[in-house]
Amino acid sequence: PLQERISGVALDVVIVTALASISLRVLGNNLLPFLILAIAGIVWNIWAFVFLAPRILPRYWFERGIGDMGQSMGVTATGILLIQMVDPDNHTGAFESFAYKQLFFEPIVGGGLFTAAAPALIVQFGPSVVLLLTTGLLAFWLMFGLWNFKRMRKTFRQANL
């Protein structure tokens, strides 16, 4: 119980400090581009949660998908908070799945290698080339995920029969 309280307070501090660091002046000066990107991001995240999560995540898709959606719509702490809300006693293992995924995600995309390389790649090759590259990577991983996890779902269903 004490550890849960400490982690709960720490999570609250992370969320409050993230919100407090937003510059309202910069946000106001760029409101239209911000709204366009925000709406596109929200639509993508909802579509991915409703359409992709049930097809890619064979077990406990809601609990596991809500954490990824929360992270995509905010920060890692948002994903963790949503997982703790839907599975407070961790019966599904969604928290562990999220944590294991982070070991691969964070060093590459979440503030890691690609985040550091993206500005240099855009300057060197232009935004269109980088957009095409990332679109190709997205298409590859979507096809791989849908194909691979379709087999896993089928195997999982057969094992439960």
Tab-separated table of N, CA and C in Angstrom:
chain	number	residue	atom	x	y	z
A	1	PRO	N	0.807	-1.216	0.000
A	1	PRO	CA	0.000	0.000	0.000
A	1	PRO	C	0.847	1.275	0.000
A	2	LEU	N	1.918	1.326	0.794
A	2	LEU	CA	2.750	2.525	0.836
A	2	LEU	C	3.420	2.765	-0.514
A	3	GLN	N	3.902	1.693	-1.136
A	3	GLN	CA	4.545	1.824	-2.436
A	3	GLN	C	3.548	2.339	-3.479
A	4	GLU	N	2.303	1.857	-3.417
A	4	GLU	CA	1.281	2.323	-4.349
A	4	GLU	C	0.983	3.801	-4.137
A	5	ARG	N	0.951	4.245	-2.894
A	5	ARG	CA	0.705	5.661	-2.610
A	5	ARG	C	1.846	6.527	-3.121
A	6	ILE	N	3.064	6.076	-2.891
A	6	ILE	CA	4.227	6.837	-3.368
A	6	ILE	C	4.223	6.916	-4.892
A	7	SER	N	3.952	5.787	-5.562
A	7	SER	CA	3.928	5.810	-7.026
A	7	SER	C	2.766	6.644	-7.539
A	8	GLY	N	1.640	6.646	-6.837
A	8	GLY	CA	0.509	7.486	-7.227
A	8	GLY	C	0.831	8.963	-7.122
A	9	VAL	N	1.488	9.358	-6.044
A	9	VAL	CA	1.888	10.761	-5.874
A	9	VAL	C	2.917	11.144	-6.932
A	10	ALA	N	3.881	10.262	-7.192
A	10	ALA	CA	4.901	10.542	-8.203
A	10	ALA	C	4.267	10.721	-9.578
A	11	LEU	N	3.285	9.885	-9.906
A	11	LEU	CA	2.592	10.012	-11.183
A	11	LEU	C	1.833	11.328	-11.258
A	12	ASP	N	1.181	11.726	-10.174
A	12	ASP	CA	0.487	13.016	-10.135
A	12	ASP	C	1.451	14.175	-10.354
A	13	VAL	N	2.622	14.109	-9.742
A	13	VAL	CA	3.627	15.167	-9.905
A	13	VAL	C	4.094	15.241	-11.357
A	14	VAL	N	4.320	14.100	-11.987
A	14	VAL	CA	4.745	14.076	-13.389
A	14	VAL	C	3.694	14.738	-14.276
A	15	ILE	N	2.424	14.409	-14.070
A	15	ILE	CA	1.351	14.968	-14.894
A	15	ILE	C	1.219	16.469	-14.674
A	16	VAL	N	1.240	16.918	-13.422
A	16	VAL	CA	1.104	18.350	-13.126
A	16	VAL	C	2.272	19.140	-13.706
A	17	THR	N	3.488	18.644	-13.577
A	17	THR	CA	4.635	19.375	-14.118
A	17	THR	C	4.611	19.412	-15.643
A	18	ALA	N	4.128	18.348	-16.278
A	18	ALA	CA	4.014	18.358	-17.738
A	18	ALA	C	3.013	19.413	-18.190
A	19	LEU	N	1.881	19.500	-17.508
A	19	LEU	CA	0.880	20.510	-17.863
A	19	LEU	C	1.369	21.924	-17.580
A	20	ALA	N	2.108	22.103	-16.504
A	20	ALA	CA	2.585	23.433	-16.128
A	20	ALA	C	3.657	23.953	-17.076
A	21	SER	N	4.299	23.082	-17.833
A	21	SER	CA	5.378	23.518	-18.718
A	21	SER	C	4.884	24.005	-20.081
A	22	ILE	N	3.592	23.934	-20.347
A	22	ILE	CA	3.044	24.370	-21.630
A	22	ILE	C	3.010	25.899	-21.682
A	23	SER	N	3.566	26.475	-22.755
A	23	SER	CA	3.562	27.928	-22.944
A	23	SER	C	2.273	28.337	-23.657
A	24	LEU	N	1.433	29.089	-22.972
A	24	LEU	CA	0.157	29.511	-23.561
A	24	LEU	C	0.358	30.521	-24.684
A	25	ARG	N	1.387	31.337	-24.608
A	25	ARG	CA	1.654	32.327	-25.656
A	25	ARG	C	2.002	31.628	-26.969
A	26	VAL	N	2.899	30.673	-26.911
A	26	VAL	CA	3.286	29.929	-28.113
A	26	VAL	C	2.084	29.167	-28.662
A	27	LEU	N	1.305	28.579	-27.793
A	27	LEU	CA	0.109	27.859	-28.216
A	27	LEU	C	-0.870	28.792	-28.919
A	28	GLY	N	-1.087	29.991	-28.359
A	28	GLY	CA	-2.000	30.957	-28.969
A	28	GLY	C	-1.528	31.453	-30.319
A	29	ASN	N	-0.225	31.641	-30.484
A	29	ASN	CA	0.319	32.123	-31.755
A	29	ASN	C	0.234	31.081	-32.866
A	30	ASN	N	0.126	29.834	-32.510
A	30	ASN	CA	0.084	28.740	-33.492
A	30	ASN	C	-1.181	27.905	-33.333
A	31	LEU	N	-2.286	28.553	-33.056
A	31	LEU	CA	-3.512	27.830	-32.725
A	31	LEU	C	-4.042	26.980	-33.883
A	32	LEU	N	-4.101	27.528	-35.101
A	32	LEU	CA	-4.664	26.770	-36.223
A	32	LEU	C	-3.838	25.521	-36.551
A	33	PRO	N	-2.513	25.633	-36.731
A	33	PRO	CA	-1.751	24.401	-36.974
A	33	PRO	C	-1.862	23.408	-35.813
A	34	PHE	N	-1.896	23.937	-34.597
A	34	PHE	CA	-2.045	23.064	-33.433
A	34	PHE	C	-3.366	22.306	-33.492
A	35	LEU	N	-4.455	23.003	-33.803
A	35	LEU	CA	-5.764	22.347	-33.868
A	35	LEU	C	-5.815	21.290	-34.970
A	36	ILE	N	-5.234	21.599	-36.131
A	36	ILE	CA	-5.221	20.632	-37.231
A	36	ILE	C	-4.457	19.374	-36.822
A	37	LEU	N	-3.270	19.572	-36.262
A	37	LEU	CA	-2.473	18.420	-35.831
A	37	LEU	C	-3.139	17.664	-34.686
A	38	ALA	N	-3.747	18.392	-33.760
A	38	ALA	CA	-4.406	17.744	-32.624
A	38	ALA	C	-5.587	16.900	-33.087
A	39	ILE	N	-6.406	17.443	-33.972
A	39	ILE	CA	-7.570	16.697	-34.466
A	39	ILE	C	-7.121	15.472	-35.259
A	40	ALA	N	-6.121	15.642	-36.128
A	40	ALA	CA	-5.611	14.496	-36.893
A	40	ALA	C	-5.043	13.433	-35.954
A	41	GLY	N	-4.315	13.849	-34.933
A	41	GLY	CA	-3.752	12.899	-33.974
A	41	GLY	C	-4.814	12.172	-33.175
A	42	ILE	N	-5.840	12.895	-32.755
A	42	ILE	CA	-6.926	12.272	-31.990
A	42	ILE	C	-7.671	11.253	-32.849
A	43	VAL	N	-7.965	11.628	-34.101
A	43	VAL	CA	-8.663	10.707	-35.008
A	43	VAL	C	-7.816	9.451	-35.235
A	44	TRP	N	-6.523	9.631	-35.493
A	44	TRP	CA	-5.630	8.484	-35.695
A	44	TRP	C	-5.599	7.593	-34.462
A	45	ASN	N	-5.453	8.182	-33.287
A	45	ASN	CA	-5.353	7.396	-32.057
A	45	ASN	C	-6.635	6.632	-31.761
A	46	ILE	N	-7.775	7.266	-31.965
A	46	ILE	CA	-9.047	6.574	-31.735
A	46	ILE	C	-9.215	5.439	-32.737
A	47	TRP	N	-8.882	5.700	-34.012
A	47	TRP	CA	-8.973	4.652	-35.022
A	47	TRP	C	-8.049	3.488	-34.670
A	48	ALA	N	-6.824	3.792	-34.275
A	48	ALA	CA	-5.876	2.731	-33.918
A	48	ALA	C	-6.380	1.935	-32.717
A	49	PHE	N	-6.962	2.621	-31.738
A	49	PHE	CA	-7.463	1.932	-30.548
A	49	PHE	C	-8.667	1.057	-30.883
A	50	VAL	N	-9.608	1.595	-31.645
A	50	VAL	CA	-10.850	0.866	-31.937
A	50	VAL	C	-10.639	-0.211	-33.000
A	51	PHE	N	-9.829	0.072	-34.021
A	51	PHE	CA	-9.674	-0.864	-35.132
A	51	PHE	C	-8.456	-1.775	-34.973
A	52	LEU	N	-7.295	-1.192	-34.680
A	52	LEU	CA	-6.069	-1.993	-34.654
A	52	LEU	C	-5.894	-2.809	-33.376
A	53	ALA	N	-6.156	-2.209	-32.232
A	53	ALA	CA	-5.891	-2.898	-30.961
A	53	ALA	C	-6.586	-4.257	-30.874
A	54	PRO	N	-7.884	-4.370	-31.214
A	54	PRO	CA	-8.511	-5.699	-31.125
A	54	PRO	C	-7.917	-6.705	-32.109
A	55	ARG	N	-7.342	-6.223	-33.208
A	55	ARG	CA	-6.793	-7.125	-34.213
A	55	ARG	C	-5.338	-7.497	-33.948
A	56	ILE	N	-4.619	-6.638	-33.247
A	56	ILE	CA	-3.198	-6.879	-33.021
A	56	ILE	C	-2.933	-7.478	-31.640
A	57	LEU	N	-3.698	-7.086	-30.654
A	57	LEU	CA	-3.463	-7.560	-29.291
A	57	LEU	C	-4.405	-8.731	-28.995
A	58	PRO	N	-3.876	-9.955	-28.934
A	58	PRO	CA	-4.741	-11.128	-28.829
A	58	PRO	C	-5.479	-11.257	-27.495
A	59	ARG	N	-4.878	-10.811	-26.402
A	59	ARG	CA	-5.516	-10.941	-25.088
A	59	ARG	C	-5.567	-9.578	-24.433
A	60	TYR	N	-6.689	-9.290	-23.789
A	60	TYR	CA	-6.871	-8.042	-23.041
A	60	TYR	C	-6.550	-6.820	-23.905
A	61	TRP	N	-7.127	-6.794	-25.100
A	61	TRP	CA	-6.808	-5.717	-26.024
A	61	TRP	C	-7.189	-4.355	-25.456
A	62	PHE	N	-8.292	-4.272	-24.710
A	62	PHE	CA	-8.721	-2.970	-24.201
A	62	PHE	C	-7.716	-2.424	-23.193
A	63	GLU	N	-7.345	-3.234	-22.231
A	63	GLU	CA	-6.427	-2.791	-21.186
A	63	GLU	C	-5.053	-2.452	-21.752
A	64	ARG	N	-4.587	-3.266	-22.694
A	64	ARG	CA	-3.277	-3.007	-23.288
A	64	ARG	C	-3.336	-1.848	-24.273
A	65	GLY	N	-4.406	-1.750	-25.026
A	65	GLY	CA	-4.538	-0.682	-26.014
A	65	GLY	C	-4.749	0.683	-25.401
A	66	ILE	N	-5.449	0.739	-24.270
A	66	ILE	CA	-5.723	2.037	-23.646
A	66	ILE	C	-4.426	2.677	-23.149
A	67	GLY	N	-3.475	1.872	-22.717
A	67	GLY	CA	-2.180	2.413	-22.296
A	67	GLY	C	-1.416	3.012	-23.462
A	68	ASP	N	-1.421	2.318	-24.590
A	68	ASP	CA	-0.739	2.844	-25.776
A	68	ASP	C	-1.445	4.085	-26.308
A	69	MET	N	-2.779	4.084	-26.266
A	69	MET	CA	-3.507	5.270	-26.707
A	69	MET	C	-3.197	6.454	-25.796
A	70	GLY	N	-3.168	6.220	-24.499
A	70	GLY	CA	-2.850	7.296	-23.568
A	70	GLY	C	-1.458	7.846	-23.794
A	71	GLN	N	-0.502	6.968	-24.042
A	71	GLN	CA	0.859	7.425	-24.319
A	71	GLN	C	0.900	8.225	-25.615
A	72	SER	N	0.196	7.763	-26.633
A	72	SER	CA	0.192	8.456	-27.917
A	72	SER	C	-0.498	9.810	-27.844
A	73	MET	N	-1.452	9.948	-26.948
A	73	MET	CA	-2.166	11.218	-26.835
A	73	MET	C	-1.546	12.151	-25.807
A	74	GLY	N	-0.511	11.725	-25.161
A	74	GLY	CA	0.110	12.575	-24.160
A	74	GLY	C	1.543	12.171	-23.937
A	75	VAL	N	1.787	11.588	-22.820
A	75	VAL	CA	3.124	11.124	-22.455
A	75	VAL	C	2.994	9.725	-21.865
A	76	THR	N	4.112	9.108	-21.614
A	76	THR	CA	4.116	7.762	-21.046
A	76	THR	C	3.314	7.700	-19.754
A	77	ALA	N	3.417	8.749	-18.950
A	77	ALA	CA	2.688	8.771	-17.675
A	77	ALA	C	1.177	8.697	-17.888
A	78	THR	N	0.676	9.283	-18.972
A	78	THR	CA	-0.760	9.210	-19.266
A	78	THR	C	-1.163	7.773	-19.562
A	79	GLY	N	-0.354	7.067	-20.330
A	79	GLY	CA	-0.633	5.664	-20.610
A	79	GLY	C	-0.641	4.819	-19.357
A	80	ILE	N	0.335	5.050	-18.480
A	80	ILE	CA	0.396	4.305	-17.219
A	80	ILE	C	-0.825	4.606	-16.361
A	81	LEU	N	-1.216	5.868	-16.300
A	81	LEU	CA	-2.389	6.261	-15.514
A	81	LEU	C	-3.645	5.559	-16.019
A	82	LEU	N	-3.842	5.525	-17.331
A	82	LEU	CA	-5.026	4.868	-17.884
A	82	LEU	C	-5.008	3.363	-17.617
A	83	ILE	N	-3.845	2.744	-17.713
A	83	ILE	CA	-3.756	1.310	-17.394
A	83	ILE	C	-4.128	1.074	-15.938
A	84	GLN	N	-3.630	1.915	-15.043
A	84	GLN	CA	-3.951	1.756	-13.626
A	84	GLN	C	-5.431	1.998	-13.359
A	85	MET	N	-6.070	2.843	-14.161
A	85	MET	CA	-7.503	3.095	-13.972
A	85	MET	C	-8.344	1.901	-14.411
A	86	VAL	N	-7.998	1.266	-15.537
A	86	VAL	CA	-8.822	0.166	-16.041
A	86	VAL	C	-8.443	-1.180	-15.443
A	87	ASP	N	-7.243	-1.287	-14.895
A	87	ASP	CA	-6.783	-2.546	-14.308
A	87	ASP	C	-5.996	-2.255	-13.031
A	88	PRO	N	-6.684	-1.751	-11.988
A	88	PRO	CA	-5.965	-1.308	-10.790
A	88	PRO	C	-5.229	-2.425	-10.050
A	89	ASP	N	-5.718	-3.649	-10.142
A	89	ASP	CA	-5.068	-4.760	-9.445
A	89	ASP	C	-4.138	-5.560	-10.352
A	90	ASN	N	-3.980	-5.100	-11.586
A	90	ASN	CA	-3.080	-5.717	-12.564
A	90	ASN	C	-3.372	-7.201	-12.776
A	91	HIS	N	-4.638	-7.512	-13.036
A	91	HIS	CA	-5.023	-8.897	-13.313
A	91	HIS	C	-4.678	-9.308	-14.741
A	92	THR	N	-4.559	-8.329	-15.638
A	92	THR	CA	-4.380	-8.639	-17.054
A	92	THR	C	-2.927	-8.685	-17.495
A	93	GLY	N	-2.029	-8.132	-16.719
A	93	GLY	CA	-0.633	-8.047	-17.136
A	93	GLY	C	-0.374	-6.921	-18.118
A	94	ALA	N	-1.352	-6.023	-18.275
A	94	ALA	CA	-1.200	-4.918	-19.227
A	94	ALA	C	-0.052	-3.996	-18.845
A	95	PHE	N	0.138	-3.785	-17.550
A	95	PHE	CA	1.213	-2.896	-17.110
A	95	PHE	C	2.580	-3.472	-17.480
A	96	GLU	N	2.772	-4.767	-17.267
A	96	GLU	CA	4.037	-5.398	-17.621
A	96	GLU	C	4.259	-5.364	-19.128
A	97	SER	N	3.206	-5.634	-19.902
A	97	SER	CA	3.322	-5.575	-21.361
A	97	SER	C	3.736	-4.183	-21.812
A	98	PHE	N	3.122	-3.174	-21.213
A	98	PHE	CA	3.454	-1.787	-21.532
A	98	PHE	C	4.915	-1.504	-21.185
A	99	ALA	N	5.349	-1.958	-20.027
A	99	ALA	CA	6.729	-1.711	-19.586
A	99	ALA	C	7.738	-2.403	-20.502
A	100	TYR	N	7.462	-3.644	-20.906
A	100	TYR	CA	8.380	-4.348	-21.805
A	100	TYR	C	8.443	-3.668	-23.170
A	101	LYS	N	7.299	-3.188	-23.645
A	101	LYS	CA	7.283	-2.473	-24.921
A	101	LYS	C	8.139	-1.220	-24.847
A	102	GLN	N	8.106	-0.550	-23.706
A	102	GLN	CA	8.859	0.690	-23.536
A	102	GLN	C	10.363	0.474	-23.679
A	103	LEU	N	10.859	-0.699	-23.316
A	103	LEU	CA	12.288	-0.983	-23.448
A	103	LEU	C	12.762	-0.850	-24.891
A	104	PHE	N	11.888	-1.157	-25.849
A	104	PHE	CA	12.234	-1.029	-27.263
A	104	PHE	C	11.789	0.311	-27.838
A	105	PHE	N	10.663	0.814	-27.374
A	105	PHE	CA	10.076	2.028	-27.936
A	105	PHE	C	10.863	3.284	-27.571
A	106	GLU	N	11.135	3.478	-26.307
A	106	GLU	CA	11.743	4.728	-25.835
A	106	GLU	C	13.114	5.020	-26.437
A	107	PRO	N	14.040	4.057	-26.494
A	107	PRO	CA	15.358	4.400	-27.044
A	107	PRO	C	15.337	4.763	-28.530
A	108	ILE	N	14.328	4.299	-29.259
A	108	ILE	CA	14.299	4.547	-30.696
A	108	ILE	C	13.391	5.723	-31.040
A	109	VAL	N	12.141	5.677	-30.623
A	109	VAL	CA	11.162	6.685	-31.027
A	109	VAL	C	10.860	7.684	-29.918
A	110	GLY	N	10.660	7.220	-28.723
A	110	GLY	CA	10.192	8.076	-27.634
A	110	GLY	C	11.263	8.964	-27.041
A	111	GLY	N	11.785	9.872	-27.816
A	111	GLY	CA	12.820	10.759	-27.313
A	111	GLY	C	14.212	10.196	-27.511
A	112	GLY	N	14.330	9.167	-28.327
A	112	GLY	CA	15.614	8.515	-28.518
A	112	GLY	C	16.227	8.786	-29.873
A	113	LEU	N	16.671	7.730	-30.517
A	113	LEU	CA	17.440	7.812	-31.750
A	113	LEU	C	16.720	8.582	-32.857
A	114	PHE	N	15.493	8.191	-33.185
A	114	PHE	CA	14.809	8.865	-34.288
A	114	PHE	C	14.464	10.309	-33.943
A	115	THR	N	14.082	10.555	-32.705
A	115	THR	CA	13.763	11.919	-32.287
A	115	THR	C	14.982	12.822	-32.452
A	116	ALA	N	16.153	12.316	-32.131
A	116	ALA	CA	17.376	13.105	-32.276
A	116	ALA	C	17.782	13.256	-33.742
A	117	ALA	N	17.553	12.226	-34.545
A	117	ALA	CA	17.987	12.252	-35.941
A	117	ALA	C	17.017	12.978	-36.864
A	118	ALA	N	15.747	13.084	-36.492
A	118	ALA	CA	14.734	13.642	-37.387
A	118	ALA	C	15.068	15.047	-37.892
A	119	PRO	N	15.450	15.996	-37.041
A	119	PRO	CA	15.763	17.333	-37.574
A	119	PRO	C	16.904	17.311	-38.598
A	120	ALA	N	17.950	16.540	-38.329
A	120	ALA	CA	19.069	16.457	-39.272
A	120	ALA	C	18.636	15.791	-40.577
A	121	LEU	N	17.809	14.755	-40.490
A	121	LEU	CA	17.310	14.093	-41.699
A	121	LEU	C	16.446	15.036	-42.530
A	122	ILE	N	15.612	15.825	-41.866
A	122	ILE	CA	14.754	16.772	-42.587
A	122	ILE	C	15.593	17.836	-43.275
A	123	VAL	N	16.608	18.354	-42.600
A	123	VAL	CA	17.487	19.359	-43.210
A	123	VAL	C	18.259	18.752	-44.380
A	124	GLN	N	18.763	17.546	-44.208
A	124	GLN	CA	19.590	16.911	-45.238
A	124	GLN	C	18.778	16.477	-46.460
A	125	PHE	N	17.626	15.839	-46.233
A	125	PHE	CA	16.877	15.237	-47.335
A	125	PHE	C	15.560	15.933	-47.660
A	126	GLY	N	15.091	16.791	-46.783
A	126	GLY	CA	13.829	17.490	-46.992
A	126	GLY	C	12.676	16.790	-46.301
A	127	PRO	N	11.637	17.552	-45.986
A	127	PRO	CA	10.506	16.966	-45.257
A	127	PRO	C	9.741	15.917	-46.058
A	128	SER	N	9.667	16.071	-47.379
A	128	SER	CA	8.914	15.103	-48.188
A	128	SER	C	9.559	13.723	-48.146
A	129	VAL	N	10.880	13.681	-48.239
A	129	VAL	CA	11.584	12.395	-48.214
A	129	VAL	C	11.415	11.725	-46.851
A	130	VAL	N	11.542	12.498	-45.781
A	130	VAL	CA	11.387	11.935	-44.438
A	130	VAL	C	9.945	11.472	-44.229
A	131	LEU	N	8.973	12.224	-44.745
A	131	LEU	CA	7.572	11.810	-44.657
A	131	LEU	C	7.352	10.495	-45.399
A	132	LEU	N	7.909	10.373	-46.597
A	132	LEU	CA	7.777	9.119	-47.348
A	132	LEU	C	8.447	7.957	-46.611
A	133	LEU	N	9.613	8.209	-46.044
A	133	LEU	CA	10.311	7.173	-45.281
A	133	LEU	C	9.478	6.710	-44.089
A	134	THR	N	8.965	7.641	-43.316
A	134	THR	CA	8.181	7.260	-42.138
A	134	THR	C	6.850	6.626	-42.530
A	135	THR	N	6.263	7.062	-43.641
A	135	THR	CA	5.029	6.435	-44.123
A	135	THR	C	5.295	4.989	-44.535
A	136	GLY	N	6.417	4.759	-45.197
A	136	GLY	CA	6.797	3.397	-45.563
A	136	GLY	C	7.030	2.518	-44.344
A	137	LEU	N	7.708	3.063	-43.338
A	137	LEU	CA	7.919	2.311	-42.098
A	137	LEU	C	6.596	1.995	-41.409
A	138	LEU	N	5.696	2.965	-41.381
A	138	LEU	CA	4.380	2.746	-40.782
A	138	LEU	C	3.638	1.632	-41.515
A	139	ALA	N	3.626	1.692	-42.850
A	139	ALA	CA	2.930	0.670	-43.634
A	139	ALA	C	3.531	-0.713	-43.383
A	140	PHE	N	4.863	-0.791	-43.347
A	140	PHE	CA	5.523	-2.075	-43.089
A	140	PHE	C	5.106	-2.639	-41.737
A	141	TRP	N	5.200	-1.839	-40.673
A	141	TRP	CA	4.896	-2.338	-39.331
A	141	TRP	C	3.412	-2.648	-39.167
A	142	LEU	N	2.538	-1.893	-39.836
A	142	LEU	CA	1.108	-2.219	-39.786
A	142	LEU	C	0.842	-3.575	-40.435
A	143	MET	N	1.399	-3.780	-41.627
A	143	MET	CA	1.193	-5.063	-42.307
A	143	MET	C	1.785	-6.211	-41.492
A	144	PHE	N	2.984	-6.011	-40.957
A	144	PHE	CA	3.613	-7.045	-40.137
A	144	PHE	C	2.766	-7.350	-38.908
A	145	GLY	N	2.301	-6.316	-38.229
A	145	GLY	CA	1.503	-6.508	-37.022
A	145	GLY	C	0.196	-7.222	-37.301
A	146	LEU	N	-0.510	-6.787	-38.326
A	146	LEU	CA	-1.791	-7.420	-38.649
A	146	LEU	C	-1.590	-8.869	-39.081
A	147	TRP	N	-0.568	-9.139	-39.873
A	147	TRP	CA	-0.309	-10.501	-40.329
A	147	TRP	C	0.139	-11.395	-39.171
A	148	ASN	N	1.119	-10.938	-38.420
A	148	ASN	CA	1.687	-11.758	-37.352
A	148	ASN	C	0.680	-12.006	-36.232
A	149	PHE	N	-0.003	-10.978	-35.807
A	149	PHE	CA	-0.896	-11.134	-34.668
A	149	PHE	C	-2.219	-11.778	-35.054
A	150	LYS	N	-2.536	-11.798	-36.347
A	150	LYS	CA	-3.704	-12.559	-36.789
A	150	LYS	C	-3.457	-14.043	-36.531
A	151	ARG	N	-2.244	-14.490	-36.822
A	151	ARG	CA	-1.880	-15.885	-36.543
A	151	ARG	C	-1.907	-16.157	-35.045
A	152	MET	N	-1.408	-15.209	-34.243
A	152	MET	CA	-1.400	-15.392	-32.788
A	152	MET	C	-2.816	-15.481	-32.237
A	153	ARG	N	-3.721	-14.630	-32.738
A	153	ARG	CA	-5.109	-14.667	-32.268
A	153	ARG	C	-5.742	-16.008	-32.592
A	154	LYS	N	-5.478	-16.500	-33.795
A	154	LYS	CA	-6.034	-17.784	-34.204
A	154	LYS	C	-5.519	-18.904	-33.297
A	155	THR	N	-4.233	-18.908	-33.021
A	155	THR	CA	-3.632	-19.903	-32.130
A	155	THR	C	-4.208	-19.790	-30.728
A	156	PHE	N	-4.367	-18.573	-30.251
A	156	PHE	CA	-4.903	-18.345	-28.910
A	156	PHE	C	-6.341	-18.852	-28.816
A	157	ARG	N	-7.160	-18.581	-29.843
A	157	ARG	CA	-8.551	-19.047	-29.836
A	157	ARG	C	-8.614	-20.572	-29.840
A	158	GLN	N	-7.765	-21.216	-30.633
A	158	GLN	CA	-7.760	-22.677	-30.691
A	158	GLN	C	-7.340	-23.283	-29.357
A	159	ALA	N	-6.413	-22.646	-28.661
A	159	ALA	CA	-5.950	-23.152	-27.367
A	159	ALA	C	-7.019	-23.010	-26.294
A	160	ASN	N	-7.896	-22.029	-26.424
A	160	ASN	CA	-8.948	-21.807	-25.425
A	160	ASN	C	-10.198	-22.631	-25.682
A	161	LEU	N	-10.269	-23.302	-26.835
A	161	LEU	CA	-11.467	-24.097	-27.136
A	161	LEU	C	-11.480	-25.402	-26.442
